[in-house]
Each structure stands twice: as structure tokens, then as C-alpha cells.
Coordinates of C-alpha atoms in Angstrom, one line a residue:
X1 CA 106.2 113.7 129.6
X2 CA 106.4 115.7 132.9
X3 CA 104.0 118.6 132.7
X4 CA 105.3 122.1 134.5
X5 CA 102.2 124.2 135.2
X6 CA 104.8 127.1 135.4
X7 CA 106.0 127.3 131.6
X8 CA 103.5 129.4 130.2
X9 CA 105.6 130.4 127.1
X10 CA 108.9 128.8 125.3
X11 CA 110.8 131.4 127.2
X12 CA 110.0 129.4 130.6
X13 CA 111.7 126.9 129.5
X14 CA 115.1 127.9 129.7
X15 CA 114.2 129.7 132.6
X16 CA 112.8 126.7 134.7
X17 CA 115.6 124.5 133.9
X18 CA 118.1 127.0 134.7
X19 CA 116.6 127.7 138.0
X20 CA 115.9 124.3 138.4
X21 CA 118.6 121.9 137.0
X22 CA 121.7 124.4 136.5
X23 CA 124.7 122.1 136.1
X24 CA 122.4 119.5 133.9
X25 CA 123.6 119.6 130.1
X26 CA 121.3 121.2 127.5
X27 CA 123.4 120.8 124.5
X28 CA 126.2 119.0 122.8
X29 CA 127.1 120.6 119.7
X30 CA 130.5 119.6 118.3
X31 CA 133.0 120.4 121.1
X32 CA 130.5 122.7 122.7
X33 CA 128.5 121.6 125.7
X34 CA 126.1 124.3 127.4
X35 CA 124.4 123.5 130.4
X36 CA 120.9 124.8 131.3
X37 CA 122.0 127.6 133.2
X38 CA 124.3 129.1 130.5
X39 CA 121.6 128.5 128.0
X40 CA 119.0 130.7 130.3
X41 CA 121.7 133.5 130.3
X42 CA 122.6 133.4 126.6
X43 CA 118.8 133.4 125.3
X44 CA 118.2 136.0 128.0
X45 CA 121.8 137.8 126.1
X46 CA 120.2 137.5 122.8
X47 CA 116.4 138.6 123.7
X48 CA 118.1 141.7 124.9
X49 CA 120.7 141.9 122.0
X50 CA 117.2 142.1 119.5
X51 CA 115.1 144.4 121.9
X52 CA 118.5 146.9 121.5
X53 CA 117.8 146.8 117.6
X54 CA 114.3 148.8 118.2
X55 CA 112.3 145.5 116.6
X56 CA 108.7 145.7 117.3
X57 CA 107.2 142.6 119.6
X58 CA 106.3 139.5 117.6
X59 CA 108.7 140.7 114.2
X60 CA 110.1 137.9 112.5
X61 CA 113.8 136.6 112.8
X62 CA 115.2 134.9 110.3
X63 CA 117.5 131.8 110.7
X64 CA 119.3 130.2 107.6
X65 CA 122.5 127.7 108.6
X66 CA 122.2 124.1 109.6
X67 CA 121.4 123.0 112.7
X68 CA 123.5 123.9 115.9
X69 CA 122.7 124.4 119.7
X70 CA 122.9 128.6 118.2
X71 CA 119.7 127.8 116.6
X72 CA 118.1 126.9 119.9
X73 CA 120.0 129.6 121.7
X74 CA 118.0 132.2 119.0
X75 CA 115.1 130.4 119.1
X76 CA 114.8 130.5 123.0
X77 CA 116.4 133.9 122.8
X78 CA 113.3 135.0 119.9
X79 CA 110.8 133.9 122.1
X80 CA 111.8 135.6 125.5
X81 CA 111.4 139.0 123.4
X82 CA 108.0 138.3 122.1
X83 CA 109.8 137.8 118.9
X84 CA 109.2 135.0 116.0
X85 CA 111.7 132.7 114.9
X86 CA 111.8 131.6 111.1
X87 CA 114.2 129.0 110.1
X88 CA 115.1 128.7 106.4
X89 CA 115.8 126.0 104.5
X90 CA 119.4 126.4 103.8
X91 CA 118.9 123.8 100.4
X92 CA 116.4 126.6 98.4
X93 CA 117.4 128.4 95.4
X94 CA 118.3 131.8 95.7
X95 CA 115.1 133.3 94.2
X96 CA 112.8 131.1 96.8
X97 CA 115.0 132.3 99.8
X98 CA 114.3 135.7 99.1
X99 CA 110.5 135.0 98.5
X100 CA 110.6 133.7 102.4
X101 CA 112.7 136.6 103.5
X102 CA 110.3 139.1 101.8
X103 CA 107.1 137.6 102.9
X104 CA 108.3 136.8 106.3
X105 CA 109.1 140.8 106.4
X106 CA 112.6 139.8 108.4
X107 CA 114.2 142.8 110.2
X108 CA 117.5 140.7 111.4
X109 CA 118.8 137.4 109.2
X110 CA 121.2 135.3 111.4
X111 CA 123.2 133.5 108.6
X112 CA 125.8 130.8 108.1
X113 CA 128.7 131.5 106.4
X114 CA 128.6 128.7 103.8
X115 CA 125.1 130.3 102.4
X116 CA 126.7 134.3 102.7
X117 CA 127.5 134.1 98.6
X118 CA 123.9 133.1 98.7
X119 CA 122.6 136.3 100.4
X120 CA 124.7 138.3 98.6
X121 CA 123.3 137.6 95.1
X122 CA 119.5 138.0 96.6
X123 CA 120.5 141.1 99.0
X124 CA 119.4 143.6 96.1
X125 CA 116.1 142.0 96.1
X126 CA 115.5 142.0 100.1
X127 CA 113.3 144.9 100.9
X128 CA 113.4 144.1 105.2
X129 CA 116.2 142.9 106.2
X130 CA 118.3 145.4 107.9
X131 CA 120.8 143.5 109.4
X132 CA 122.7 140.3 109.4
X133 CA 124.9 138.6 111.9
X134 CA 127.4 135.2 111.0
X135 CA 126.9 132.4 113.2
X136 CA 130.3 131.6 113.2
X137 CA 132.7 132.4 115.9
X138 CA 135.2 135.4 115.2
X139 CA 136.1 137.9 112.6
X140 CA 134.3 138.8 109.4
X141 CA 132.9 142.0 107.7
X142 CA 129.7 141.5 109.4
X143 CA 129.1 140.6 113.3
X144 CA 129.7 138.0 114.5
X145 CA 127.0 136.0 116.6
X146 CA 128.7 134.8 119.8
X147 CA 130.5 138.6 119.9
X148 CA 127.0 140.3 119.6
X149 CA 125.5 137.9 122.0
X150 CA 128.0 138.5 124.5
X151 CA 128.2 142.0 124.3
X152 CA 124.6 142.2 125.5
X153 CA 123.3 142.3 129.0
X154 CA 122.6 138.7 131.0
X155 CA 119.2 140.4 133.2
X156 CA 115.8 138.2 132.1
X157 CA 114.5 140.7 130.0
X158 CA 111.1 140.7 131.3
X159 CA 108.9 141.1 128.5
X160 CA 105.3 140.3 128.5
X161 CA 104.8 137.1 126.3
X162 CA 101.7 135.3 125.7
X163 CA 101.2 132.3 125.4
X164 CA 99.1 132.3 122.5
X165 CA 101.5 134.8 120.7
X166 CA 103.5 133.3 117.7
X167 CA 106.5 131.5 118.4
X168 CA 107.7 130.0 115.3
X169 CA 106.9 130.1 111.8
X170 CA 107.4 127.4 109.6
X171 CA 107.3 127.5 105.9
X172 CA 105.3 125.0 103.7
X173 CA 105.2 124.9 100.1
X174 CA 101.6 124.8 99.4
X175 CA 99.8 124.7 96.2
X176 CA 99.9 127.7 94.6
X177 CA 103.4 127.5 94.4
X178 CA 104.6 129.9 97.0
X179 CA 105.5 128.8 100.4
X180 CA 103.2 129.8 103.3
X181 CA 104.6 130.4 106.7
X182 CA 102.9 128.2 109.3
X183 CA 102.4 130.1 112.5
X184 CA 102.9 128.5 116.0
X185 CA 101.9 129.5 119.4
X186 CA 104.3 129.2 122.4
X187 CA 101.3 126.9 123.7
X188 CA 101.4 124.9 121.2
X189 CA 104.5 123.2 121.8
X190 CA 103.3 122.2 125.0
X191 CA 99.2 122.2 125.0
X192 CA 99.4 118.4 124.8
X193 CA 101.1 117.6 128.0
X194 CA 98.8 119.7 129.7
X195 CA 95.8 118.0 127.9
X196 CA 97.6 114.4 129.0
X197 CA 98.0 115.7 132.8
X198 CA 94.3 117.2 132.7
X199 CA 93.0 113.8 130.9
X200 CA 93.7 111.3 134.0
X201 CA 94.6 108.4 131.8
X202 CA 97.8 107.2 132.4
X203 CA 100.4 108.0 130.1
X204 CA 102.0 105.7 128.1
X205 CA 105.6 104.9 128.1
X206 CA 107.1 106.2 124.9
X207 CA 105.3 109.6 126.0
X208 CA 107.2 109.4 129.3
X209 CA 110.5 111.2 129.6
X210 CA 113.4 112.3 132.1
X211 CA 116.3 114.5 132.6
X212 CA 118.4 111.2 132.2
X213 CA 117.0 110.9 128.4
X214 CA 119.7 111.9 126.0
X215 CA 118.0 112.8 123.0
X216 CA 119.0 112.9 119.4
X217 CA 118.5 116.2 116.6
X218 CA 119.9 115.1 113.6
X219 CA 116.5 116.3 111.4
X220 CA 116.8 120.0 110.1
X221 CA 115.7 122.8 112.1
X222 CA 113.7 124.3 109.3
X223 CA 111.4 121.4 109.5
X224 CA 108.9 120.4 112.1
X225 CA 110.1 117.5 112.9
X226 CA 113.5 119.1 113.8
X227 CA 112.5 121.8 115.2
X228 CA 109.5 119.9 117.1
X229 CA 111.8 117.4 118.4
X230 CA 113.7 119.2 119.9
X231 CA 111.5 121.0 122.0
X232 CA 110.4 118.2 123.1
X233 CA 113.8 117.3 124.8
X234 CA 114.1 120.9 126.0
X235 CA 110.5 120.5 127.7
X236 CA 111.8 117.1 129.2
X237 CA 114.9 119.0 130.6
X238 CA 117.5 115.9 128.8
X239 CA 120.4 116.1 127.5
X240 CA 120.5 117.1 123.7
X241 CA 122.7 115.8 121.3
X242 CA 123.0 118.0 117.8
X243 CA 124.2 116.8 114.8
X244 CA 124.7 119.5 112.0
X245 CA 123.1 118.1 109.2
X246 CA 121.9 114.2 109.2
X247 CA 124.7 111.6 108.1
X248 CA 124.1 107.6 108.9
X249 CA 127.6 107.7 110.1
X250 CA 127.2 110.8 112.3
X251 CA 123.5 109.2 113.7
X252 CA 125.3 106.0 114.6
X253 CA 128.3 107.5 116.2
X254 CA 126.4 109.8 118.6
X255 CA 124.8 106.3 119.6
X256 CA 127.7 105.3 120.7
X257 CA 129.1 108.0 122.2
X258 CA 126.4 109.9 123.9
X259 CA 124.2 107.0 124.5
X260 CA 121.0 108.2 122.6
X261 CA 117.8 107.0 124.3
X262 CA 115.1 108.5 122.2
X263 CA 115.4 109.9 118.5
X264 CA 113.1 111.1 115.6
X265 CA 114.2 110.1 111.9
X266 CA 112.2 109.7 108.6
X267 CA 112.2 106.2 106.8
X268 CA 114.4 107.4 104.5
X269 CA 117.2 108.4 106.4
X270 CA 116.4 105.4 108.7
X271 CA 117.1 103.6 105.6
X272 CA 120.6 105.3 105.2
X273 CA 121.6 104.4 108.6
X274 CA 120.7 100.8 108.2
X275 CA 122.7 100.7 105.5
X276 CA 125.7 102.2 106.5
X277 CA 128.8 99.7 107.2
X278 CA 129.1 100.8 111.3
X279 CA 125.5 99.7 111.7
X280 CA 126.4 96.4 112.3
X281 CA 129.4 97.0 115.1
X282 CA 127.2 99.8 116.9
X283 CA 125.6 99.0 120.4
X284 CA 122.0 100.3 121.0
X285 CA 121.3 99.2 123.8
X286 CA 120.7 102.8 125.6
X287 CA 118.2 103.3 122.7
X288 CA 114.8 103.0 124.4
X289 CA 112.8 104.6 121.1
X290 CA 113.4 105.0 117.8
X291 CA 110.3 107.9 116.7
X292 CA 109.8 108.2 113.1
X293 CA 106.8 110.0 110.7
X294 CA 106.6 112.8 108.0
X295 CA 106.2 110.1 105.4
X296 CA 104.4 106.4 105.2
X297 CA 107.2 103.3 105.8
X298 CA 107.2 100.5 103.6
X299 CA 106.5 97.8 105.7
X300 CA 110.0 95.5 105.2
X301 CA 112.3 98.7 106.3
X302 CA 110.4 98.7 109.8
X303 CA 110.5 95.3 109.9
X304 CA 114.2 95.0 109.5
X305 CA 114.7 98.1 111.6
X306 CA 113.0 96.5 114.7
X307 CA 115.3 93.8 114.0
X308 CA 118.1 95.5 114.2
X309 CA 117.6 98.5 116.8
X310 CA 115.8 96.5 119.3
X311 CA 114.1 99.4 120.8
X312 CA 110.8 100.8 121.2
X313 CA 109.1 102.0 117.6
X314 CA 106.7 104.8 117.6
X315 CA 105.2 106.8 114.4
X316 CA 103.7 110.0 114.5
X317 CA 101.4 111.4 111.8
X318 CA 100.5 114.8 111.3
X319 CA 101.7 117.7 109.4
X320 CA 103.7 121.1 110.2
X321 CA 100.0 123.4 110.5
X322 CA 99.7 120.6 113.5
X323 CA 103.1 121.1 114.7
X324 CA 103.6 117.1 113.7
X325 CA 100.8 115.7 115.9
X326 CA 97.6 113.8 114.8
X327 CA 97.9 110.1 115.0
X328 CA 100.8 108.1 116.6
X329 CA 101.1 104.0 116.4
X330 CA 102.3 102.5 120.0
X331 CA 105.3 100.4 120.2
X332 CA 102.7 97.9 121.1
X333 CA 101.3 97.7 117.9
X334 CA 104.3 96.8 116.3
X335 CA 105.7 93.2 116.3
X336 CA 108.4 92.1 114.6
X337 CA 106.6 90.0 112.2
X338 CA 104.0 92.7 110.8
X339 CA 100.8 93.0 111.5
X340 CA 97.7 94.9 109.7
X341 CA 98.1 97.8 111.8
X342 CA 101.8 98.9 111.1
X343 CA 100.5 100.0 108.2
X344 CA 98.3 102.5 109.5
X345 CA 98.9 106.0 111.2
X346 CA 97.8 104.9 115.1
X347 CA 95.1 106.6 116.9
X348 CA 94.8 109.7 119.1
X349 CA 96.5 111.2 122.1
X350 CA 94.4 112.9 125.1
X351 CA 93.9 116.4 123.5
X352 CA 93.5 115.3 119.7
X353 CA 90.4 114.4 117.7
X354 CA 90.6 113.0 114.2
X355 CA 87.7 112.7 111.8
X356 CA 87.5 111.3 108.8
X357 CA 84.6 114.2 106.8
X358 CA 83.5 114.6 103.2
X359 CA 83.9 117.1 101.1
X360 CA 81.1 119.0 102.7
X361 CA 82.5 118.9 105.7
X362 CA 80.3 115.6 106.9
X363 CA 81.9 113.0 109.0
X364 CA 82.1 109.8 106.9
X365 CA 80.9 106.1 108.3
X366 CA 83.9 103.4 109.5
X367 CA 85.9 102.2 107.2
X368 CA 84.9 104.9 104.2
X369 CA 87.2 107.0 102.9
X370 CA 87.5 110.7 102.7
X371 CA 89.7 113.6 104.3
X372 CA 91.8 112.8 106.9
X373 CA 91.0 116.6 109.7
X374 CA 92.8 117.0 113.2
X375 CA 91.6 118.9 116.0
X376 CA 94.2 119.8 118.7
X377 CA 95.3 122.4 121.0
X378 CA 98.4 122.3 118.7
X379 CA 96.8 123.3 116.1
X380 CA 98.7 126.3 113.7
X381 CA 97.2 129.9 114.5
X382 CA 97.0 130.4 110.8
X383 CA 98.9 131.4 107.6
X384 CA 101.4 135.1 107.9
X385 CA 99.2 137.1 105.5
X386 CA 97.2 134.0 103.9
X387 CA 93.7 134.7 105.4
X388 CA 92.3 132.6 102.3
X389 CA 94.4 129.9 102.6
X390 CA 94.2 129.2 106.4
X391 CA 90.1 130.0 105.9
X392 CA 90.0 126.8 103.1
X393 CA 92.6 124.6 105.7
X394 CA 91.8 125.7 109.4
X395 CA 87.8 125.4 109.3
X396 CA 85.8 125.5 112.5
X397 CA 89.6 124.1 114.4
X398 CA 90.1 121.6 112.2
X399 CA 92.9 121.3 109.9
X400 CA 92.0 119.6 106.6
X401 CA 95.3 117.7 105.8
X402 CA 94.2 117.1 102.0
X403 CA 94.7 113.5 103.1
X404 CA 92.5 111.0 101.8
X405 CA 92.1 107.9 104.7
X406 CA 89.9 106.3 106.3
X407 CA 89.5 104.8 110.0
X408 CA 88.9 101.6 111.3
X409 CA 86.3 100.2 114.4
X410 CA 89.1 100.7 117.1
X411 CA 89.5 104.5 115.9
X412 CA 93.3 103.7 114.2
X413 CA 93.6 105.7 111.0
X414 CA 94.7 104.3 107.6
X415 CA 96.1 107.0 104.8
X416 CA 95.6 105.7 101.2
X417 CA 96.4 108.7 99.0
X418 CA 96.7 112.1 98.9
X419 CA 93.8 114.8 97.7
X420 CA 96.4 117.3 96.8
X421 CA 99.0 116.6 94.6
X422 CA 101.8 116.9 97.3
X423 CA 104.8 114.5 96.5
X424 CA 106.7 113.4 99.6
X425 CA 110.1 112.3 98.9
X426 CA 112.4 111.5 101.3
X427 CA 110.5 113.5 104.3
X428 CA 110.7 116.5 102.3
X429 CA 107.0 118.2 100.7
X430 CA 107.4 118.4 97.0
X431 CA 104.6 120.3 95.6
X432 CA 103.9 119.7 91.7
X433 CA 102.7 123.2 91.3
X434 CA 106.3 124.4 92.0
X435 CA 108.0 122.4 89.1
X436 CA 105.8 122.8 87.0
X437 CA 106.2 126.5 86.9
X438 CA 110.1 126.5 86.9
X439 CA 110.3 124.1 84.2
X440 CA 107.2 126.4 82.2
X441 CA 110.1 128.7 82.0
X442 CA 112.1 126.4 79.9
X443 CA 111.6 127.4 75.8
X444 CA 111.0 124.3 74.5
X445 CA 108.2 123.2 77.3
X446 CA 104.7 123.6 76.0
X447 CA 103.2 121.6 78.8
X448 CA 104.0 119.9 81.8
X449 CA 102.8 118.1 84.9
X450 CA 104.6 117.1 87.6
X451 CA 103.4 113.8 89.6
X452 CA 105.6 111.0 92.9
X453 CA 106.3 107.7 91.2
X454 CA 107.1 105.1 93.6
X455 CA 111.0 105.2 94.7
X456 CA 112.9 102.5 97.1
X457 CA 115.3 104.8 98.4
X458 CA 113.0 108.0 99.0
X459 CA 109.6 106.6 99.1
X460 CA 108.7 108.6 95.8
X461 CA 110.3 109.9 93.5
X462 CA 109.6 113.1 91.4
X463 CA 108.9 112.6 87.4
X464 CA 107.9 115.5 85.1
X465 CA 105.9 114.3 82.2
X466 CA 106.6 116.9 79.3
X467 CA 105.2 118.5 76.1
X468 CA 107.8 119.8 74.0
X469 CA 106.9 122.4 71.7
X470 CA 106.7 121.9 67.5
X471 CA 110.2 121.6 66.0
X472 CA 112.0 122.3 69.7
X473 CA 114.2 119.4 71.3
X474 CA 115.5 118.8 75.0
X475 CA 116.6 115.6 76.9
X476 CA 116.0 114.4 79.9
X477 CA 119.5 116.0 81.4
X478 CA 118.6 119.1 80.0
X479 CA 115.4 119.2 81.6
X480 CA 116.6 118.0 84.6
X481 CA 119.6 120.5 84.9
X482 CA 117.3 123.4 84.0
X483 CA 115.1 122.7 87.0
X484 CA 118.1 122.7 89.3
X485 CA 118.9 126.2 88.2
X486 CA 115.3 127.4 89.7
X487 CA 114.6 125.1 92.3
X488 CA 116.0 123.6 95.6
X489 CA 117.6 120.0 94.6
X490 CA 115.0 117.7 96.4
X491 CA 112.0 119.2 93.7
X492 CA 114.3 118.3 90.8
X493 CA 112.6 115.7 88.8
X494 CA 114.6 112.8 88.8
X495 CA 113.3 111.3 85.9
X496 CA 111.0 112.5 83.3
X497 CA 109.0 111.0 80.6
X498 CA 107.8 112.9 77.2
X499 CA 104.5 112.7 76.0
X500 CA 102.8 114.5 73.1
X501 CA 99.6 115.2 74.9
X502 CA 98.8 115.3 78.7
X503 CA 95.7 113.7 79.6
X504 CA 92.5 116.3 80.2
X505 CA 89.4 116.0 80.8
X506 CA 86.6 118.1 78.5
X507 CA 87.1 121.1 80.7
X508 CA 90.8 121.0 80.6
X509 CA 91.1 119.9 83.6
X510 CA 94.9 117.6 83.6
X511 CA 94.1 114.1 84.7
X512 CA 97.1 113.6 86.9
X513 CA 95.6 110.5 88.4
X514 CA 96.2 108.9 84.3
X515 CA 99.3 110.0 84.5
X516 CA 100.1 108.1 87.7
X517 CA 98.1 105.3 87.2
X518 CA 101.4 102.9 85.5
X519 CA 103.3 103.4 88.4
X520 CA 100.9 103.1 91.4
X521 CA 98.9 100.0 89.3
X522 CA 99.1 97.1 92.0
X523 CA 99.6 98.4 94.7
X524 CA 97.6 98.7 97.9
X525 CA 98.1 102.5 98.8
X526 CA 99.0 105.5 96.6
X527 CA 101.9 106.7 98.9
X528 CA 105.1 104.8 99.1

């Protein structure tokens, strides 16, 4: 990755490339191409389009559509007024996108059209947000985003940005069953290419990039690895590809027709696209690297992905506090046959440090096992208004993942389980605290917990194990369909079992590890 000691901030970005490499493409969206001088001018449009709405420096702008090369333009646009992007998951239930918009204290929501019945059954509720624009092209009751852009003066705005300001904030679901915004410097997005440069050891060639790499976002922008991605490319200076929303058929056609050399996917949809019927007639030759991370890969998917891509494999570990970075696993440590180390998490870049410490904080010998904690320059600032939570997870630098893993004589990393309850299915965070207090709601629940049972297709699965109240009934269905009335579809259970007790121990503590003993029973890690 080239390093530009003159982007200090996100905003320098768009500004060095524009100065720099004009006529070069920035985006393909659809049947929208922008180069890199038309995206300086529009972010520079929309920085001073939000400065005109009297918003204080670093307020927070919300973003709820799928993904598009307008996301990026506001994101740029954000950044270059000292202002803090905040996408929004677009597949929440109403009541948890107005917990975000609340808490994130939103002046200005930029909002698809598909999701406006959405905002207007919350808007009642919102007690920030003042006003909205439709990213969608012309006419509606509200403003339109590419008339209020272009209505707005193309000067550099000039504002004085910092480069440990907050860019983004990103919202995790955390334990306590409210989402907690993640905040991101501007020099965290590029503190590691700085730390590579500084370090002297060559960098490696999965690391390296050009303006001839054409790069792939088909991961959602609310998400790290979407969002993180893609800043990546932008950095770089290549040519970005878009894709709305993921689809194997839309991955594998933007293979062939833009030539994708580098990408980012989850083993999930990874799986998708392997299955899908085109796989088998598309060429990848132009693909040089296939990234992938945000959950662990059984071992006979990669294996029949490197057989099919023929390309460079890379995975990254690490969460959204560490803007995705931790541990990565070379292409050289994959072969085609397996090996012990694809099924670990790598090692550690110039600029990172991994320990593996105790629950006092102690690090642990080789090869014992205890929490996995990451200190980097990329490192999240903190939680938006969570001084207790980022105080128990951001200690002395380090981020404690909640991880349990060990590491190895040659420093690689291994994750066996998870200390939290977190459920990852299908890339997505799926905190048990969260369904287990929709589904409390439900009349005939007297008890439930809320555990990730081993799934082929999403890696795990969730399964509510229930406790039906005295002379109350409810299926499965029911259950399941009650759920998806309070919650976002990918926390659904997709299964659940009933049980007339849940398993505690003399203090009441639930014993969720009983609970997921049957389905884990054999196998060699406790995350699929």
C-alpha cells in the first residue's frame, strides 16, 4: 500500500487524487462512473451543503440505504466538515433504528427511499433529527440528494480537521443489549501504512496496491468490513466497483466485467458465490486476491475456493473497535491441500501487537489459552457516551476482543471460542442478550436463553432454548415470528428447542455453555 505523507485526514483523500490523478475512475455505481476529480468537487459540494445547515463540528450524520458511490460521496463529504459519518443498518427493526438515531444524537438523516415508510413510523419517536434528504435522484416531498448537493458551492471548504477527530462511527451490538457506536479517527484508517513505511520491512504483496487495482464493495457500508474496504481502495487511488447489496450473481458479474483484482467477502457469502450456476463459466484471471474475515472458515470451503478462484487468499481478523485489523494469514500460508495453519487467524502487521492475557490482565505462556487483546494505532477512540463500556474493553490501548485463543511459537494466533456470548452468523454479530429480551416480551415465555449452534450455510446458526410458562402454549413458528416483529431478521432464532428448566448454577447464574454442549460435542473449536 503506497503511503502519502500528505493525507492527514479522510478529507485528503479525495483531494490528493483529484489533484493528482483527475481523469482516473473513483467509482462505478450502476450506470454512474465518477472520476476522482468530480468526487473531490462533490464531497467538497456536500461539506459545504452541511456547514450551510448551522451543524456544530464533529455532529453526527446519519446514513441509512444500501450501498452506493453516494455513501462515499457523504462519507468523504462528512469528513471534510469535521463531521461524523454513521451508517445504519438498513435490515434493523424500526424500534432499533431509532435507538441508533437517538443515541447517535443525528441532526441530518440521508435516507433511501425503500426504508422512508420506515422513518415515518419512528419519526414521532426521533428527538434530533431535523432534517432528511432522499438519496434518490429527482422529485419527492423531501430533498432530494443530488439537487441539494448541487445547489451548494464547489470551493474546498477549508475547515480545520484533525486527524485524531472522529470520522466514523460504527454501531455494535454489545452485551447489554443496546448497540454502542464505535468511534473512528480519520488516522485510523490509515495509521497502518504509515506504521508499514516507518517499519523498514518490506511489504508484502497482498498489502501492495495500485491505481490499476480495480477493487470490489459488495459488503454493506454499515459494516466495517464494507466500509473499511473501501477506504482502502480509495487510499490506493483504484478503481471502485459498487455493488448495492451483495448477490453471487452480481459478485461474479462485476468479475467479468470490470475485471476485479482484489475483493473482501465473508465465508458465507463466499459460499453463495461458489454456488451459484455462473461460477463455473466466469474467468478470474484478473483476480489477484480474494480477502475474507469477520467470521472463522470451515476449512473444506477455503479449500474449494482456492480451487476454484486461483488467486491469492488472505484473512484478516479483528473486530469493528479495531477498524477490522489484528491478525491476517498470508497467501503463503495457504496451500491448496490444508495445512495446520489455515485454521488459525495469521500473525501481526508492522504497527500491531497481539497478546494473548488472563483475566487479570497477565500475558499468558505459548500455547495457553486466554483473551485474545490488540494493540494498534487503529485502535477505536472509544464508545459515543459509553465511558464504562470502552473503560472494561479499551484498557491501557488494548482492546479486549472477549475472544478466547491462544498463540503458537511463531506468534500465529488460534481462536477457539468466544468469552462473550456473541453469536456470529453469516458475518453478521448476533448478541444473545438482544433476543433474549425481545422474546421476554412474548406472554407465554417464562425464560429464555439464546445460544450459535453450528450451521453449514452461515457458520452458526441462532437457537432460543425456551421456558414456557404453566398452562401457556406456543410453537416454534410462533416464537420465531414473534421475534421477527422486534428484531432485525439475521437475530431471529432459526430454530428453537423447549425445555422445562434452563441450566443454573447455585447462584443463578444460566449455564449457557450446557446448553451448547450437544451441538459443539466433537468438535475441535467452539466457532464454526
Amino acid at each position: 500500500m503506497p503511503y502519502y505523507p500528505e493525507v492527514k485526514t479522510l478529507g485528503d483523500i479525495a483531494r490528493y487524487h483529484g489533484r493528482e490523478r483527475p481523469d482516473a475512475t473513483a467509482f462505478i455505481f450502476g450506470d454512474r462512473t465518477t472520476s476522482y476529480k468530480t468526487y473531490d468537487l462533490y464531497t467538497n459540494q456536500i461539506a459545504n451543503g452541511l456547514l450551510a445547515e448551522d451543524i456544530t463540528p464533529q455532529s453526527r450524520i446519519a446514513v441509512m440505504g444500501k450501498n452506493s458511490d453516494w455513501y462515499y460521496e457523504l462519507l468523504i463529504g462528512a469528513a471534510k466538515a469535521d463531521m461524523v459519518i454513521v451508517g445504519i443498518n438498513w435490515r434493523l427493526a424500526p424500534p432499533e433504528v431509532a435507538y441508533i438515531l437517538n443515541d447517535a444524537e443525528a441532526p441530518v438523516l440521508f435516507l433511501e427511499r425503500e426504508f422512508l415508510p420506515l422513518y415515518e413510523m419512528i419519526k414521532d419517536q426521533l428527538s434530533h433529527v431535523k432534517k432528511v434528504i432522499l438519496l434518490e435522484k429527482s422529485g419527492s416531498e423531501y430533498d432530494c440528494f443530488p439537487t441539494w448537493r448541487n445547489a451548494q458551492p464547489d470551493s474546498d471548504p477549508a475547515v480545520d480537521v484533525k486527524p485524531d477527530d472522529v470520522a466514523v462511527q460504527m454501531y455494535t451490538s454489545g452485551t447489554t443489549g443496546h448497540p454502542k457506536g464505535v468511534m473512528v479517527s480519520h488516522y485510523a484508517f490509515y495509521a497502518l501504512n504509515e506504521a508499514q513505511e516507518k517499519s523498514g520491512e518490506p511489504e508484502e504483496e497482498w498489502t501492495t496496491w495500485s491505481a490499476e487495482d480495480v477493487s470490489l464493495n459488495a459488503m454493506p457500508n454499515f459494516h466495517i468490513g464494507g466500509t473499511g474496504w473501501a477506504m482502502i481502495g480509495l487510499y490506493a487511488g483504484a478503481k471502485n466497483v459498487v455493488l448495492s447489496e451483495f448477490t453471487p450473481a452480481g459478485c461474479l458479474q462485476s468479475i467479468r466485467d470490470y475485471g476485479i483484482s482484489k475483493m473482501f467477502i465473508v465465508p458465507a457469502a463466499m459460499q453463495f458465490v461458489l454456488a451459484d450456476p455462473t461460477c463455473k463459466n466466469t474467468d478470474f484471471s484478473t483476480l489477484k486476491y480474494m480477502v475474507y474475515g469477520a467470521s472463522p472458515i470451515p476449512l473444506p470451503l477455503l479449500k474449494q475456493a482456492m480451487e476454484v478462484f486461483q488467486c491469492g487468499f488472505v484473512q484478516l481478523y479483528g473486530m469493528t473497535e479495531t477498524i477490522g485489523y489484528g491478525t491476517y494469514l498470508p497467501a503463503e500460508d495457504h496451500s491448496p491441500d490444508g495445512n495446520p495453519r489455515m485454521r488459525s487467524a495469521g500473525k501481526t502487521r508492522p504497527g500491531i501487537e497481539v497478546e494473548i492475557k488472563d483475566s487479570a490482565g497477565n500475558i499468558v505462556p505459548t500455547g495457553t489459552i486466554g483473551e485474545i487483546c490488540i494493540n494498534s494505532p487503529s485502535n477505536m477512540l472509544g464508545y459515543w457516551k459509553r465511558p464504562e463500556a470502552t473503560e472494561s474493553t479499551l484498557i491501557d490501548g488494548w482492546i479486549h476482543t472477549g475472544d478466547a485463543g491462544y498463540k503458537d511459537e511463531d506468534g500465529y494466533v488460534y481462536v477457539q471460542d468466544r468469552i462473550k456470548d456473541m453469536v456470529l452468523s453469516g458475518g453478521e454479530n448476533v448478541y444473545p442478550a438482544e433476543v433474549e429480551s425481545a422474546l421476554f416480551d412474548m406472554d407465554a415465555v417464562a425464560d429464555v436463553a439464546v445460544i450459535g449452534v453450528p450451521d453449514d450455510k452461515w457458520g452458526e446458526a441462532v437457537k432460543a432454548c425456551v421456558v414456557l410458562k404453566p398452562g401457556t402454549q406456543a410453537s416454534e413458528q410462533e416464537i420465531i415470528a414473534f421475534a421477527r416483529e422486534k428484531i432485525a431478521g439475521y437475530k431471529v432464532p432459526k430454530t428453537v428447542d423447549f425445555l422445562e428448566v434452563l441450566p443454573r448454577n447455585p447462584s443463578g447464574k444460566l449455564l449457557k455453555r450446557e446448553l451448547r454442549k450437544p451441538y459443539w460435542e466433537g468438535r475441535e473449536r467452539q466457532v464454526n
